[in-house]
Each structure stands twice: as C-alpha cells, then as structure tokens.
Tab-separated table of C-alpha atoms (C1' of nucleotides) in Angstrom:
chain	number	residue	atom	x	y	z
A	1	MET	CA	0.077	-0.212	-0.060
A	2	ASP	CA	1.460	3.459	-1.159
A	3	ILE	CA	1.580	5.703	2.082
A	4	VAL	CA	1.970	8.765	-0.570
A	5	THR	CA	-1.223	8.265	-2.682
A	6	THR	CA	-3.652	6.905	0.223
A	7	HIS	CA	-5.543	9.425	2.086
A	8	ALA	CA	-4.264	10.534	5.123
A	9	ARG	CA	-5.655	7.933	7.858
A	10	ARG	CA	-6.925	8.769	10.832
A	11	SER	CA	-4.448	8.764	13.636
A	12	ASP	CA	-6.505	6.563	15.623
A	13	ALA	CA	-7.395	3.965	13.066
A	14	LEU	CA	-7.989	0.325	14.601
A	15	SER	CA	-5.302	-2.151	14.070
A	16	LYS	CA	-4.166	-5.353	15.744
A	17	GLU	CA	-0.868	-3.417	16.867
A	18	ARG	CA	-2.786	-0.570	18.414
A	19	ILE	CA	-5.075	-2.940	20.198
A	20	VAL	CA	-2.281	-4.890	21.411
A	21	GLU	CA	-0.434	-1.760	22.717
A	22	THR	CA	-3.797	-0.552	24.310
A	23	ALA	CA	-3.974	-3.721	25.999
A	24	ILE	CA	-0.598	-3.793	27.321
A	25	GLU	CA	-1.177	-0.375	28.930
A	26	ILE	CA	-4.498	-1.348	30.668
A	27	LEU	CA	-2.697	-4.452	31.741
A	28	ASP	CA	0.275	-2.453	32.979
A	29	ALA	CA	-2.052	-0.091	34.728
A	30	GLY	CA	-4.496	-2.277	36.274
A	31	GLY	CA	-3.463	-6.090	36.013
A	32	GLU	CA	-5.247	-8.874	34.333
A	33	ARG	CA	-8.796	-8.060	36.044
A	34	ALA	CA	-8.740	-4.778	34.563
A	35	MET	CA	-8.368	-5.842	30.860
A	36	THR	CA	-11.741	-6.619	29.916
A	37	PHE	CA	-13.085	-5.789	26.400
A	38	ARG	CA	-14.995	-3.141	27.714
A	39	ALA	CA	-12.239	-1.303	29.067
A	40	LEU	CA	-10.563	-2.132	25.720
A	41	THR	CA	-13.404	-0.578	23.853
A	42	ALA	CA	-14.040	2.622	26.268
A	43	ARG	CA	-10.153	3.651	25.940
A	44	LEU	CA	-10.299	2.923	22.030
A	45	ALA	CA	-13.443	4.472	21.455
A	46	THR	CA	-15.228	1.641	19.410
A	47	GLY	CA	-17.379	-1.157	19.842
A	48	ALA	CA	-16.522	-4.748	20.812
A	49	GLY	CA	-16.991	-6.035	17.228
A	50	ALA	CA	-14.196	-3.660	16.097
A	51	ILE	CA	-12.018	-5.670	18.378
A	52	TYR	CA	-12.885	-9.068	17.160
A	53	TRP	CA	-12.702	-7.846	13.347
A	54	HIS	CA	-8.866	-7.745	14.177
A	55	VAL	CA	-8.214	-10.472	16.626
A	56	ALA	CA	-9.974	-13.626	17.308
A	57	ASN	CA	-10.607	-13.726	21.129
A	58	LYS	CA	-9.402	-12.819	24.360
A	59	ASP	CA	-6.972	-15.482	24.617
A	60	GLU	CA	-5.117	-14.716	21.496
A	61	LEU	CA	-5.023	-11.107	22.367
A	62	LEU	CA	-3.489	-12.090	25.567
A	63	ALA	CA	-0.853	-14.316	23.715
A	64	ALA	CA	-0.334	-11.584	21.681
A	65	THR	CA	0.507	-8.854	24.498
A	66	THR	CA	2.939	-11.618	26.115
A	67	GLU	CA	4.612	-12.151	22.690
A	68	ASP	CA	5.177	-8.639	22.265
A	69	VAL	CA	6.671	-8.101	25.366
A	70	ILE	CA	8.992	-11.254	25.044
A	71	THR	CA	10.258	-10.412	21.459
A	72	ARG	CA	11.347	-6.951	22.745
A	73	VAL	CA	13.571	-8.665	25.784
A	74	MET	CA	14.785	-11.197	23.631
A	75	THR	CA	16.033	-8.944	21.075
A	76	ASP	CA	17.222	-6.474	23.545
A	77	VAL	CA	19.601	-8.901	25.227
A	78	PRO	CA	23.142	-8.144	24.861
A	79	ASP	CA	25.161	-10.683	22.773
A	80	ASP	CA	27.778	-12.173	24.967
A	81	SER	CA	30.650	-14.213	23.526
A	82	ASP	CA	30.114	-16.601	26.669
A	83	PRO	CA	27.151	-18.917	26.157
A	84	GLU	CA	26.747	-19.177	30.109
A	85	GLU	CA	27.070	-15.609	30.464
A	86	ALA	CA	24.329	-15.139	27.467
A	87	ILE	CA	21.947	-17.222	29.141
A	88	ARG	CA	22.170	-15.632	32.432
A	89	ALA	CA	21.454	-12.433	30.449
A	90	ILE	CA	18.385	-13.784	28.536
A	91	ALA	CA	17.189	-15.174	31.916
A	92	LEU	CA	17.540	-11.918	33.858
A	93	GLY	CA	15.883	-10.088	30.889
A	94	ILE	CA	12.840	-12.044	31.237
A	95	PHE	CA	12.658	-11.697	35.027
A	96	ASP	CA	13.017	-7.931	34.888
A	97	ALA	CA	10.405	-7.777	32.068
A	98	ILE	CA	8.110	-9.785	34.403
A	99	ASP	CA	8.961	-7.597	37.223
A	100	ALA	CA	7.948	-4.574	35.145
A	101	HIS	CA	4.998	-6.440	33.666
A	102	PRO	CA	3.349	-9.096	36.161
A	103	TRP	CA	0.702	-10.025	34.165
A	104	VAL	CA	3.232	-11.772	31.602
A	105	GLY	CA	4.363	-13.934	34.186
A	106	ALA	CA	0.942	-15.311	34.707
A	107	GLN	CA	0.297	-15.476	30.900
A	108	LEU	CA	3.746	-17.317	29.965
A	109	SER	CA	2.748	-20.043	32.389
A	110	ARG	CA	-0.915	-20.158	31.052
A	111	GLU	CA	0.342	-20.818	27.345
A	112	PRO	CA	1.694	-23.905	25.732
A	113	TRP	CA	4.177	-24.987	23.390
A	114	HIS	CA	3.731	-21.420	21.869
A	115	SER	CA	5.209	-18.329	20.562
A	116	ALA	CA	6.590	-16.498	23.205
A	117	MET	CA	7.811	-19.677	25.006
A	118	LEU	CA	9.498	-20.809	21.574
A	119	HIS	CA	11.183	-17.485	21.621
A	120	ILE	CA	12.883	-18.285	24.937
A	121	PHE	CA	13.720	-21.613	23.977
A	122	GLU	CA	15.269	-20.716	20.826
A	123	GLY	CA	17.643	-17.942	22.410
A	124	VAL	CA	18.609	-20.432	25.174
A	125	GLY	CA	19.157	-23.656	22.552
A	126	ALA	CA	21.502	-21.517	20.594
A	127	GLN	CA	23.520	-20.833	23.678
A	128	LEU	CA	23.476	-24.563	24.756
A	129	GLN	CA	24.801	-25.391	21.006
A	130	ALA	CA	27.632	-23.132	21.515
A	131	LEU	CA	28.385	-24.571	25.023
A	132	GLY	CA	29.176	-27.776	23.223
A	133	ILE	CA	26.241	-29.828	24.870
A	134	PRO	CA	25.860	-32.927	22.872
A	135	GLN	CA	22.882	-33.178	20.919
A	136	ARG	CA	21.208	-35.461	22.865
A	137	ALA	CA	21.356	-33.309	25.965
A	138	GLN	CA	20.285	-30.141	24.454
A	139	PHE	CA	16.641	-30.746	24.591
A	140	ASN	CA	16.568	-31.695	28.017
A	141	SER	CA	18.716	-28.997	28.922
A	142	GLY	CA	17.051	-26.313	27.138
A	143	SER	CA	13.569	-27.693	28.525
A	144	ALA	CA	14.719	-27.415	32.206
A	145	LEU	CA	15.926	-23.945	31.707
A	146	VAL	CA	12.762	-22.829	30.242
A	147	SER	CA	10.455	-24.643	32.714
A	148	TYR	CA	12.360	-23.003	35.638
A	149	ILE	CA	12.159	-19.494	34.110
A	150	LEU	CA	8.495	-20.055	33.570
A	151	GLY	CA	8.003	-21.464	37.250
A	152	VAL	CA	9.580	-18.373	38.600
A	153	ALA	CA	7.555	-16.195	36.251
A	154	GLY	CA	4.350	-17.923	37.358
A	155	GLN	CA	5.307	-17.217	41.162
A	156	ASN	CA	6.218	-13.690	40.583
A	157	ALA	CA	2.775	-13.024	38.857
A	158	ALA	CA	1.190	-14.632	41.647
A	159	ASN	CA	3.176	-12.507	44.348
A	160	ALA	CA	2.143	-9.476	42.340
A	161	ARG	CA	-1.287	-10.442	42.452
A	162	LEU	CA	-1.404	-11.029	45.821
A	163	LEU	CA	0.351	-7.782	46.750
A	164	PRO	CA	-2.057	-4.911	47.710
A	165	ARG	CA	-0.791	-2.192	44.829
A	166	ASP	CA	2.627	-1.007	45.949
A	167	THR	CA	3.213	-2.770	48.971
A	168	ASP	CA	6.887	-2.170	50.982
A	169	ARG	CA	8.357	-5.203	49.638
A	170	THR	CA	9.969	-5.575	53.238
A	171	ALA	CA	6.751	-5.390	54.971
A	172	PHE	CA	5.400	-7.989	52.671
A	173	LEU	CA	8.422	-10.590	53.137
A	174	ASP	CA	8.136	-9.792	56.841
A	175	ALA	CA	4.242	-10.691	56.680
A	176	VAL	CA	5.104	-14.021	54.653
A	177	ALA	CA	8.136	-15.033	57.042
A	178	THR	CA	5.946	-14.285	59.935
A	179	LYS	CA	3.109	-16.631	58.548
A	180	TRP	CA	5.620	-19.338	57.822
A	181	ALA	CA	7.029	-19.105	60.955
A	182	GLU	CA	3.728	-19.821	62.391
A	183	HIS	CA	3.433	-23.339	61.002
A	184	ASP	CA	3.469	-26.309	63.236
A	185	PRO	CA	7.327	-26.788	63.818
A	186	ALA	CA	6.806	-30.390	63.937
A	187	HIS	CA	5.457	-30.367	60.443
A	188	TYR	CA	7.257	-27.519	58.855
A	189	PRO	CA	10.949	-27.578	60.760
A	190	PHE	CA	12.494	-26.728	57.421
A	191	THR	CA	10.254	-24.022	56.218
A	192	ARG	CA	10.276	-22.344	59.773
A	193	GLN	CA	14.044	-22.272	59.781
A	194	ILE	CA	14.162	-20.785	56.211
A	195	ALA	CA	11.702	-18.001	57.201
A	196	ALA	CA	14.458	-16.159	58.616
A	197	GLN	CA	16.283	-16.007	55.548
A	198	LEU	CA	13.177	-15.003	53.615
A	199	ARG	CA	13.374	-11.426	55.116
A	200	ASP	CA	16.297	-10.182	53.720
A	201	HIS	CA	16.578	-12.548	50.295
A	202	ASP	CA	16.780	-10.900	46.899
A	203	ASP	CA	14.286	-12.451	44.293
A	204	ARG	CA	16.380	-11.804	41.667
A	205	GLU	CA	19.706	-13.104	42.976
A	206	GLN	CA	17.594	-16.107	44.224
A	207	PHE	CA	16.474	-16.553	40.272
A	208	LEU	CA	19.974	-16.242	39.264
A	209	ALA	CA	21.313	-18.845	41.763
A	210	GLY	CA	18.721	-21.313	40.326
A	211	ILE	CA	19.811	-20.415	36.653
A	212	ASP	CA	23.225	-21.097	37.876
A	213	LEU	CA	22.544	-24.398	39.527
A	214	ILE	CA	20.689	-25.901	36.431
A	215	LEU	CA	24.018	-24.451	34.243
A	216	ALA	CA	26.283	-26.253	36.548
A	217	GLY	CA	24.378	-29.579	36.204
A	218	ILE	CA	24.203	-29.126	32.332
A	219	ALA	CA	28.083	-28.834	32.494
A	220	THR	CA	28.297	-32.100	33.797
A	221	LEU	CA	26.978	-33.233	30.580
A	222	ARG	CA	29.742	-31.827	28.460
B	1	MET	CA	-20.558	-32.671	69.347
B	2	ASP	CA	-21.854	-36.220	70.402
B	3	ILE	CA	-22.761	-38.454	67.534
B	4	VAL	CA	-24.910	-40.751	69.544
B	5	THR	CA	-26.991	-38.059	70.961
B	6	THR	CA	-27.707	-36.060	68.084
B	7	HIS	CA	-30.048	-36.486	65.186
B	8	ALA	CA	-28.904	-38.638	62.374
B	9	ARG	CA	-27.881	-36.046	60.082
B	10	ARG	CA	-28.638	-35.820	56.250
B	11	SER	CA	-26.045	-38.145	54.774
B	12	ASP	CA	-25.472	-35.465	52.328
B	13	ALA	CA	-25.091	-32.575	54.902
B	14	LEU	CA	-22.987	-29.542	53.429
B	15	SER	CA	-19.506	-29.099	54.608
B	16	LYS	CA	-16.275	-27.608	53.488
B	17	GLU	CA	-14.934	-30.996	52.911
B	18	ARG	CA	-17.973	-32.051	50.822
B	19	ILE	CA	-17.722	-28.718	48.727
B	20	VAL	CA	-14.179	-29.556	47.989
B	21	GLU	CA	-14.490	-32.920	47.155
B	22	THR	CA	-17.634	-32.151	44.824
B	23	ALA	CA	-15.398	-29.229	43.134
B	24	ILE	CA	-12.466	-31.942	42.418
B	25	GLU	CA	-14.986	-34.293	40.916
B	26	ILE	CA	-16.206	-31.493	38.338
B	27	LEU	CA	-12.843	-30.234	37.695
B	28	ASP	CA	-11.656	-33.762	37.039
B	29	ALA	CA	-14.512	-34.308	34.868
B	30	GLY	CA	-14.513	-31.163	32.685
B	31	GLY	CA	-11.816	-28.959	33.803
B	32	GLU	CA	-11.345	-25.452	34.905
B	33	ARG	CA	-14.021	-23.858	32.995
B	34	ALA	CA	-16.525	-26.443	34.109
B	35	MET	CA	-16.186	-25.332	37.632
B	36	THR	CA	-18.679	-22.861	38.359
B	37	PHE	CA	-20.709	-22.145	41.625
B	38	ARG	CA	-23.870	-23.095	39.393
B	39	ALA	CA	-22.349	-26.273	38.435
B	40	LEU	CA	-21.462	-26.860	42.166
B	41	THR	CA	-24.905	-25.716	43.389
B	42	ALA	CA	-26.252	-28.015	40.821
B	43	ARG	CA	-24.426	-31.010	42.057
B	44	LEU	CA	-25.050	-30.475	45.559
B	45	ALA	CA	-28.514	-29.540	45.466
B	46	THR	CA	-28.214	-26.307	47.184
B	47	GLY	CA	-28.086	-22.785	46.750
B	48	ALA	CA	-25.012	-20.557	46.137
B	49	GLY	CA	-25.184	-18.903	49.750
B	50	ALA	CA	-24.856	-22.311	51.353
B	51	ILE	CA	-21.517	-22.828	49.855
B	52	TYR	CA	-20.301	-19.212	50.699
B	53	TRP	CA	-21.232	-20.133	54.167
B	54	HIS	CA	-18.327	-22.628	54.075
B	55	VAL	CA	-16.170	-21.175	51.796
B	56	ALA	CA	-15.084	-17.363	51.549
B	57	ASN	CA	-15.000	-17.224	47.736
B	58	LYS	CA	-13.666	-19.301	44.452
B	59	ASP	CA	-10.067	-18.631	45.135
B	60	GLU	CA	-10.021	-20.001	48.297
B	61	LEU	CA	-12.191	-23.184	47.040
B	62	LEU	CA	-9.543	-23.524	44.487
B	63	ALA	CA	-6.807	-23.258	46.521
B	64	ALA	CA	-8.436	-25.814	49.174
B	65	THR	CA	-8.829	-28.512	46.199
B	66	THR	CA	-5.074	-27.954	45.295
B	67	GLU	CA	-4.065	-28.326	48.513
B	68	ASP	CA	-6.019	-31.501	48.829
B	69	VAL	CA	-4.430	-33.255	46.029
B	70	ILE	CA	-1.096	-31.814	47.054
B	71	THR	CA	-1.220	-33.250	50.487
B	72	ARG	CA	-2.300	-36.568	49.134
B	73	VAL	CA	0.606	-36.746	47.350
B	74	MET	CA	2.934	-35.751	50.158
B	75	THR	CA	1.553	-38.307	52.018
B	76	ASP	CA	1.693	-41.061	49.643
B	77	VAL	CA	5.622	-40.405	48.556
B	78	PRO	CA	7.443	-43.516	49.791
B	79	ASP	CA	10.028	-42.800	52.292
B	80	ASP	CA	13.418	-43.484	50.865
B	81	SER	CA	16.708	-43.277	52.507
B	82	ASP	CA	18.798	-41.872	49.665
B	83	PRO	CA	17.669	-38.241	49.871
B	84	GLU	CA	18.163	-37.440	46.183
B	85	GLU	CA	16.097	-40.530	45.612
B	86	ALA	CA	13.362	-39.165	47.985
B	87	ILE	CA	13.424	-35.701	45.935
B	88	ARG	CA	12.844	-37.558	42.756
B	89	ALA	CA	9.870	-39.522	44.334
B	90	ILE	CA	8.484	-36.264	45.451
B	91	ALA	CA	8.756	-34.618	42.064
B	92	LEU	CA	7.214	-37.460	40.357
B	93	GLY	CA	4.673	-37.860	42.945
B	94	ILE	CA	3.462	-34.315	41.851
B	95	PHE	CA	4.329	-34.762	38.175
B	96	ASP	CA	2.007	-37.968	38.242
B	97	ALA	CA	-0.854	-36.097	40.362
B	98	ILE	CA	-0.789	-33.342	37.709
B	99	ASP	CA	-1.228	-35.678	34.976
B	100	ALA	CA	-4.364	-37.165	36.763
B	101	HIS	CA	-5.707	-33.547	37.412
B	102	PRO	CA	-4.166	-31.160	34.873
B	103	TRP	CA	-5.950	-28.337	36.904
B	104	VAL	CA	-3.670	-28.647	39.685
B	105	GLY	CA	-0.690	-27.640	37.343
B	106	ALA	CA	-2.442	-24.483	36.609
B	107	GLN	CA	-3.578	-23.538	40.431
B	108	LEU	CA	-0.316	-24.433	41.646
B	109	SER	CA	1.553	-21.824	39.503
B	110	ARG	CA	-1.159	-19.160	40.083
B	111	GLU	CA	-0.962	-19.672	43.917
B	112	PRO	CA	1.712	-17.821	45.815
B	113	TRP	CA	3.509	-18.579	48.553
B	114	HIS	CA	0.846	-20.721	50.040
B	115	SER	CA	-0.278	-23.991	51.561
B	116	ALA	CA	0.261	-26.401	48.724
B	117	MET	CA	3.530	-25.062	47.528
B	118	LEU	CA	4.767	-24.810	51.341
B	119	HIS	CA	4.093	-28.829	51.544
B	120	ILE	CA	6.388	-29.282	48.644
B	121	PHE	CA	9.049	-26.947	49.836
B	122	GLU	CA	9.039	-28.619	53.178
B	123	GLY	CA	9.332	-31.942	51.645
B	124	VAL	CA	12.176	-30.966	49.427
B	125	GLY	CA	13.956	-29.188	52.139
B	126	ALA	CA	13.883	-31.774	54.675
B	127	GLN	CA	16.030	-33.913	51.930
B	128	LEU	CA	18.313	-30.925	51.504
B	129	GLN	CA	19.356	-31.198	54.951
B	130	ALA	CA	19.642	-34.847	54.631
B	131	LEU	CA	22.034	-34.356	51.504
B	132	GLY	CA	24.126	-32.284	53.795
B	133	ILE	CA	24.040	-28.999	51.666
B	134	PRO	CA	25.057	-26.333	53.666
B	135	GLN	CA	22.466	-23.889	55.488
B	136	ARG	CA	23.039	-20.786	53.383
B	137	ALA	CA	22.254	-22.765	50.266
B	138	GLN	CA	19.528	-24.826	50.969
B	139	PHE	CA	17.009	-22.117	50.564
B	140	ASN	CA	18.334	-21.325	46.831
B	141	SER	CA	18.274	-25.052	46.144
B	142	GLY	CA	14.828	-25.698	47.660
B	143	SER	CA	13.312	-22.723	45.758
B	144	ALA	CA	15.017	-23.938	42.472
B	145	LEU	CA	13.432	-27.291	42.669
B	146	VAL	CA	10.219	-26.032	43.515
B	147	SER	CA	10.192	-23.109	40.919
B	148	TYR	CA	11.157	-25.923	38.365
B	149	ILE	CA	8.431	-28.010	39.421
B	150	LEU	CA	5.864	-25.668	39.260
B	151	GLY	CA	6.966	-24.324	35.656
B	152	VAL	CA	6.526	-28.232	34.339
B	153	ALA	CA	3.072	-28.131	36.407
B	154	GLY	CA	1.975	-25.172	34.424
B	155	GLN	CA	3.160	-26.241	30.924
B	156	ASN	CA	1.335	-29.734	31.485
B	157	ALA	CA	-1.794	-27.882	32.477
B	158	ALA	CA	-1.687	-25.375	29.503
B	159	ASN	CA	-0.870	-28.516	27.042
B	160	ALA	CA	-4.028	-30.245	28.629
B	161	ARG	CA	-6.184	-27.179	28.405
B	162	LEU	CA	-5.225	-27.270	24.816
B	163	LEU	CA	-5.665	-30.719	24.039
B	164	PRO	CA	-9.275	-31.507	22.463
B	165	ARG	CA	-10.145	-33.886	25.080
B	166	ASP	CA	-8.265	-37.298	24.834
B	167	THR	CA	-6.430	-36.603	21.755
B	168	ASP	CA	-3.884	-39.284	20.656
B	169	ARG	CA	-0.727	-38.283	22.379
B	170	THR	CA	1.474	-39.072	19.268
B	171	ALA	CA	-1.046	-37.299	17.119
B	172	PHE	CA	-0.611	-34.279	19.231
B	173	LEU	CA	3.029	-34.060	19.560
B	174	ASP	CA	3.231	-34.612	15.646
B	175	ALA	CA	1.215	-31.764	15.064
B	176	VAL	CA	3.324	-29.607	17.382
B	177	ALA	CA	6.509	-30.686	15.885
B	178	THR	CA	5.190	-29.920	12.458
B	179	LYS	CA	4.325	-26.533	13.699
B	180	TRP	CA	7.837	-26.141	15.216
B	181	ALA	CA	9.647	-27.155	11.588
B	182	GLU	CA	7.557	-24.875	10.013
B	183	HIS	CA	8.958	-21.885	11.469
B	184	ASP	CA	11.661	-19.790	9.747
B	185	PRO	CA	14.575	-21.549	9.811
B	186	ALA	CA	16.849	-18.398	9.779
B	187	HIS	CA	15.216	-17.461	13.162
B	188	TYR	CA	14.413	-20.567	14.783
B	189	PRO	CA	17.624	-23.209	13.973
B	190	PHE	CA	17.549	-24.713	17.396
B	191	THR	CA	13.768	-25.435	17.625
B	192	ARG	CA	13.676	-26.793	14.146
B	193	GLN	CA	16.346	-29.485	14.974
B	194	ILE	CA	14.820	-30.274	18.389
B	195	ALA	CA	11.427	-30.776	16.615
B	196	ALA	CA	12.478	-34.039	15.407
B	197	GLN	CA	13.124	-35.204	18.939
B	198	LEU	CA	9.931	-33.963	20.068
B	199	ARG	CA	7.915	-36.643	18.474
B	200	ASP	CA	9.183	-39.523	20.571
B	201	HIS	CA	10.311	-37.623	23.929
B	202	ASP	CA	8.682	-38.699	27.161
B	203	ASP	CA	7.482	-35.987	29.259
B	204	ARG	CA	8.165	-37.487	32.515
B	205	GLU	CA	11.544	-38.709	31.404
B	206	GLN	CA	12.169	-35.092	30.656
B	207	PHE	CA	10.766	-33.776	33.844
B	208	LEU	CA	12.819	-36.129	35.310
B	209	ALA	CA	16.120	-35.466	33.553
B	210	GLY	CA	15.578	-31.615	34.746
B	211	ILE	CA	15.375	-32.898	38.312
B	212	ASP	CA	18.562	-34.634	37.990
B	213	LEU	CA	20.226	-31.658	36.240
B	214	ILE	CA	19.321	-29.366	39.173
B	215	LEU	CA	20.095	-32.131	41.493
B	216	ALA	CA	23.722	-32.339	39.906
B	217	GLY	CA	24.069	-28.471	40.367
B	218	ILE	CA	23.381	-28.824	44.037
B	219	ALA	CA	25.827	-31.543	44.450
B	220	THR	CA	28.349	-29.133	43.254
B	221	LEU	CA	27.451	-27.008	46.417
B	222	ARG	CA	28.326	-29.774	48.753
C	1	DA	C1'	-26.289	-21.753	62.691
C	2	DC	C1'	-27.017	-22.841	58.390
C	3	DC	C1'	-29.440	-22.776	53.764
C	4	DT	C1'	-32.506	-20.669	49.903
C	5	DG	C1'	-32.606	-18.262	45.700
C	6	DA	C1'	-33.771	-14.012	43.386
C	7	DA	C1'	-30.843	-10.292	42.238
C	8	DC	C1'	-26.812	-7.418	41.181
C	9	DA	C1'	-23.122	-6.182	38.469
C	10	DC	C1'	-20.361	-7.850	36.035
C	11	DC	C1'	-18.243	-10.669	31.797
C	12	DG	C1'	-16.627	-12.589	26.169
C	13	DT	C1'	-18.737	-13.114	22.277
C	14	DT	C1'	-22.318	-12.606	18.549
C	15	DC	C1'	-24.738	-10.311	15.062
C	16	DA	C1'	-27.912	-7.607	12.260
C	17	DA	C1'	-27.039	-3.350	10.912
C	18	DG	C1'	-24.681	0.456	9.489
C	19	DT	C1'	-20.643	3.046	6.351
D	1	DA	C1'	-13.824	-3.993	4.418
D	2	DC	C1'	-14.286	-2.102	8.644
D	3	DC	C1'	-16.946	-0.489	12.352
D	4	DT	C1'	-21.372	0.002	15.789
D	5	DG	C1'	-23.608	-1.243	19.823
D	6	DA	C1'	-27.606	-3.882	21.727
D	7	DA	C1'	-28.319	-8.383	22.682
D	8	DC	C1'	-27.146	-13.127	24.629
D	9	DA	C1'	-25.717	-16.340	27.631
D	10	DC	C1'	-22.859	-16.473	30.939
D	11	DC	C1'	-20.049	-15.516	35.310
D	12	DG	C1'	-18.958	-15.063	40.824
D	13	DT	C1'	-21.114	-12.848	44.811
D	14	DT	C1'	-24.517	-10.825	47.957
D	15	DC	C1'	-28.477	-10.545	51.059
D	16	DA	C1'	-32.919	-10.529	52.311
D	17	DA	C1'	-35.750	-14.097	54.118
D	18	DG	C1'	-36.563	-18.414	55.739
D	19	DT	C1'	-35.663	-22.838	59.018
DNA sequence: ACCTGAACACCGTTCAAGT
DNA sequence: ACCTGAACACCGTTCAAGT
C-alpha cells in the first residue's frame, strides 16, 4: 500500500498493533482483572465487534501482548560471547520484564508450546549449542531452563497479584516470614528455619542462583 | 458434638470437605472452565449462599482443592533413605498427580507462597538437609527445585487445556513438531532441529532429567 | 447456625445493521 | 472492508428471607 497516494488515515485507526498496545497499557496499569473488552472499547472509543475484527478472541489477544513483551526482551538481550553469560542475560531479561509487567508471568505459564515460549527456548538453545552440549542432551537442558524460568515467572505473577498495589516489599516479606514461622514446627521444620532468610533474600539473586544450579548441572553433561 | 445423642444428619449435609470433594470431581470431569458455582450448586442440590457459608470465595475453594490433592501426594510419597531418590519421588508424585488432575498444575502456578507450595517446599527441604547441603545454600536449592516443578506443572496444565479431550498423544506431538518445523529456519534453527526429538520424547522422563540436572548442580555446592 | 434463591453487577462473544 | 452497539448467555458474589 502506497502511503503517499492513500488518504491520510485517522491517526487512531484501529489495527491489531494498536489494540495490543492498548491492552498492554491497561494490563500494566490495572492488572489482568482490569483488561476487559469493555475497558478496551472504552479506551479505543469503539465497539466490541471492531476488536473482534482484528483479533479472534481474548486468549489470542493476551498471547499477542505476551509475545510482544517477550520479543522485545529477546531483541534487547546483549550478545555475549560466553554462552553461560548469554543464558544468564536472557533469563535476567525475562525476569526484569516480568517484574515490570507481572501479568506476563501469569500469561507465560498459561500458554502452551507457543510463540513467546519458543522465543525463549530458541534463545537458550542456541547458547547450549555454543556451549558444546551434546545433541541428545540439548533438548532436556533447554527444556529444564525454560521450565524453571516459567516457574519463577508464574510465582512472581502470583505474588504481584497478592500484593495490595505497591506494598512495601520488606513489610510484605516480613508478613510472609511471620506466617511461615507460625506453622507447626513439628510438621514444617525446614520452612520455619528458612523463614528467617526469607526476610532479606533478593528474588532476582535467588532466581539467578537457580539458573546457575541448572547450568552447573548441564556442565556435567559436557 | 456427640454423634450418639444428635439426630442422624442428612448423609449429604454440606461441609467444606464435601464442597471441596465435589469441586474436585467437577474439575476432573470437565476442567477449570466447568467448575462454576452454578455447577457446584446443581451437583450439591443447594443454593450459592450455602457454599459461601463454608468457603470465602472461589479462589479459596480452588486453593483448597489443590491443597487436598498435594497433601495426598506428599503423604503417599514413599520414604527413601537416599535423599536424592526421595526428591525424585516427590517430584514424580507431583508430576503424576498433575497428569491425573491437569487443573492442579494451573492452580499451583497461580498460587503464591501458600499451602500447597509450602508442602512441596518442606518435603524437598528436609531432603536437602539430609543431603548435607550447607544451610546458606538450602534456601536457593529448594526454591530452584520447587520453581522448576511449578514451571513444568504449569506447562502440563496448559497442554492439557489445549488438547481436545483425549487426543492421541502421538498425533498431538506430531502436530506440535510439524508446527515447530514450519518456523523460519533462519530465526529458529534450534527449535527446528529439536522438532524431530519432540515426537518421541517422554514428558515424564524429560521432567526427571530436569530434576537430575538441578540435583547435579546442587551436588556441586556440597 | 445454616441454607435458599432471586437479584446485582459484571463478563466474553455474536450479529444484524450501518458506512 | 471495517466498524457500531445492543443483545445473549453466561459468570462470581450478595443478601433478605427462611428454617
């Protein structure tokens, strides 16, 4: 289509892109519960049918928003010559994206073999090849890394959902730690003991520690 | 309350237990979408208010169903004298439970630091202590194992949701593999190459391989 | 104390009708 | 081709009223 010869289009013309963009704004501002078709139509000043013209249904729309965020992460991840370092960078990129958009975490762990996950899988896999992991072990290794990342993603999303809008993090961890410590010591000795460490642990660091554990395990296969 | 002196109660008297039990039946039979309060009231021959008398809301009910399934898993897991073997047994127990009740996978990865997850965390943690992992490393190690388990759980649930009721597994994997192979080879070399292995891989084996990778990483810390 | 069920305030999705 | 918006068939949750 020739931009020069076409009439100037309404700057707010509807498109899947613009719908996805708006959906992301709503999700960021109000979370998953706020992202309804009514909120979308209000914000886009249109009818429900207009959105369905560009998007099959809500699931597809949510998948597209997730894909959008993850694509950006995978594009922005700095290229590192050290494959292990590159895997850490991918993982941290996703972690930070979910920190900024908690709903992505929930969406990632709801989606199956699709789009967004494949992006991650592909990024990790390339580094596994560079690491010299034997062919037969690459599938299991990549799958383990991705599953772990998705697991943490889901947890982070769940925590964000639980948190009353911008709670103080220290206060939150304190509350959780107190709850953990309340459990019957006879049945929960480990949890009780760990409760103390919960208060001043760093989610991001712990996430990376997990990645490193898996990488150490993978190194074993070489 | 004295059972002898009280009048015989209706055998179908309502209780949280019975509500949870019925909810599980509905979830098993029809999946998460089928588990509505209307389905529950119909099955229990009661009104919505009666259920709310025993349960705060749907989230609490779903958490209770998950807790119920996981508690059973953790109770049934055979005690093994080898801590690594015990961790494998816990992980496989959860895997099989989610295979039987796919909705548990979705629920687990939606819930935060709560109940069901703590059960798993505690079970794994005890074995980490038995393994002789230093105190400071136990938290990260346990958290990595649990995150990985939850990640796989979520994926399995997502796959089950995708699957048209009792699809042939081979046909399903074939379809996924074909889709993977369709991706642009320039952008998805790894995925394309792995597509072949997808067809005859075993989810359960792959899950266990991931656990072993993490265990191998943890062994490094000793 | 426990249960009933109509009513409320929402949803996602469809579809005849418009331009 | 693309958009409008009323209508449909659902939801979870509440609450006055019953026993």
